[in-house]
Amino acid sequence: MVTTHPNDEILQSYVNGSLSGGMEMFVKGHLHYCPQCRNKVELLEMIAGELLTESREMAEVDSAAFETVLRKIADNESKEAEKPDKKIHGGVMPSMINNLIGKTSEQINWRFRLPGISDYQIANDNGEEISLLKAEPGTKIFQHTHEGEEATLVLSGALQDGESVLRAGDVSVVDETHTHNPSIIGTEPCICLIVMSGKLRFTGRFTRAFNLLT
Ligand SMILES: [Zn+2]
C-alpha cells in the first residue's frame, strides 16, 4: 500500500498544467499506484473546470481569448485520443511506466555508477534531470547534496530512509536542506524515478480551488 503522497501543491500544479515535464511524469507515475490521489486529482479537475466556465461567463470582453484557450484544450484532447494505445509489457516496472519511458527495465542500457548502483538518464533539459536509479539489495545510497529539489518515486523494490520504508508507488520530495542516506532493503533490486530540479513553481491560477479542499 502506498503510504507517502505528493503534497497538495504538487497535485494542484499537475491539474492546472504548470508542472515541469519531469514532475508531471513523477505525478502520473504516482497516480498509477494511488487511488487516493487519483480521487483528489479528479476533484481538483472538476473544480478547475467549473472555475473556467465561471470566469468565462464573467469575462465577456475577453471572450475571444477564452475561445482560443478552449480550442487549444480541445485540440490537445483530440491529439491525446489519436495516440495509439500500445502498451510496453515486461520488466519489473508497470507497463504504464514502461510507456512513459519508452522501454522496459530489461531493455534499458543501465550505466554503472558505483558497485550495486546504476542509472539511466531519461532527459536533461531546462535545468531538470529525469533519471532512473537501480540499486541492488543491501546497497547504501551515499548522502548527496544538490541544488534545488529531488523528487523520488519508487517503481519496484523497497528502500529505507531513516524510519520510513518506501515501496512501489511511494514518493519523497526533498530540497537541498534535507540530507538523507537511504539504503535498499528486501531481496529485489530497487528502481526509482528521480527528478532533480530547481525550485518548483506554484503559480497556479486555481488557488481558490485548492483552498476549498483544505
Ligand atoms: Zn497518493
mmCIF file of N, CA and C and ligand atoms in Angstrom, residues 2-6 11 30-31 33-38 40 169 171, ligand 1:
data_model
loop_
_atom_site.group_PDB
_atom_site.id
_atom_site.type_symbol
_atom_site.label_atom_id
_atom_site.label_comp_id
_atom_site.label_asym_id
_atom_site.label_seq_id
_atom_site.Cartn_x
_atom_site.Cartn_y
_atom_site.Cartn_z
ATOM 1 N N VAL A 2 0.470 2.230 -0.765
ATOM 2 C CA VAL A 2 1.213 3.489 -0.830
ATOM 3 C C VAL A 2 1.012 4.273 0.465
ATOM 4 N N THR A 3 2.092 4.735 1.080
ATOM 5 C CA THR A 3 1.948 5.463 2.347
ATOM 6 C C THR A 3 2.394 6.919 2.245
ATOM 7 N N THR A 4 3.071 7.265 1.145
ATOM 8 C CA THR A 4 3.524 8.651 1.001
ATOM 9 C C THR A 4 2.980 9.228 -0.310
ATOM 10 N N HIS A 5 2.672 10.503 -0.299
ATOM 11 C CA HIS A 5 1.984 11.132 -1.435
ATOM 12 C C HIS A 5 2.611 12.477 -1.784
ATOM 13 N N PRO A 6 2.520 12.892 -3.058
ATOM 14 C CA PRO A 6 2.947 14.264 -3.388
ATOM 15 C C PRO A 6 2.052 15.221 -2.609
ATOM 16 N N LEU A 11 -0.036 18.376 -6.559
ATOM 17 C CA LEU A 11 -1.208 17.847 -7.267
ATOM 18 C C LEU A 11 -1.984 18.970 -7.945
ATOM 19 N N HIS A 30 2.962 8.234 -9.834
ATOM 20 C CA HIS A 30 2.369 8.017 -8.511
ATOM 21 C C HIS A 30 0.877 7.716 -8.626
ATOM 22 N N LEU A 31 0.175 8.451 -9.491
ATOM 23 C CA LEU A 31 -1.274 8.262 -9.638
ATOM 24 C C LEU A 31 -1.596 6.827 -10.061
ATOM 25 N N TYR A 33 -0.320 4.225 -8.992
ATOM 26 C CA TYR A 33 -0.333 3.364 -7.811
ATOM 27 C C TYR A 33 -1.361 3.805 -6.764
ATOM 28 N N CYS A 34 -1.838 5.044 -6.832
ATOM 29 C CA CYS A 34 -2.525 5.630 -5.683
ATOM 30 C C CYS A 34 -3.958 6.096 -5.968
ATOM 31 N N PRO A 35 -4.956 5.262 -5.632
ATOM 32 C CA PRO A 35 -6.349 5.650 -5.851
ATOM 33 C C PRO A 35 -6.731 6.913 -5.079
ATOM 34 N N GLN A 36 -6.123 7.094 -3.907
ATOM 35 C CA GLN A 36 -6.436 8.266 -3.071
ATOM 36 C C GLN A 36 -6.096 9.571 -3.815
ATOM 37 N N CYS A 37 -4.899 9.633 -4.390
ATOM 38 C CA CYS A 37 -4.510 10.842 -5.126
ATOM 39 C C CYS A 37 -5.271 10.961 -6.445
ATOM 40 N N ARG A 38 -5.626 9.816 -7.048
ATOM 41 C CA ARG A 38 -6.433 9.888 -8.283
ATOM 42 C C ARG A 38 -7.764 10.568 -7.989
ATOM 43 N N LYS A 40 -8.391 12.706 -5.574
ATOM 44 C CA LYS A 40 -8.113 14.111 -5.283
ATOM 45 C C LYS A 40 -7.951 14.902 -6.583
ATOM 46 N N GLY A 169 5.351 2.941 -5.634
ATOM 47 C CA GLY A 169 4.294 3.945 -5.575
ATOM 48 C C GLY A 169 4.586 5.044 -4.571
ATOM 49 N N VAL A 171 6.589 8.027 -2.556
ATOM 50 C CA VAL A 171 7.355 9.164 -3.052
ATOM 51 C C VAL A 171 8.097 9.861 -1.920
HETATM 52 ZN ZN ZN B 1 -1.109 9.336 -3.379
#
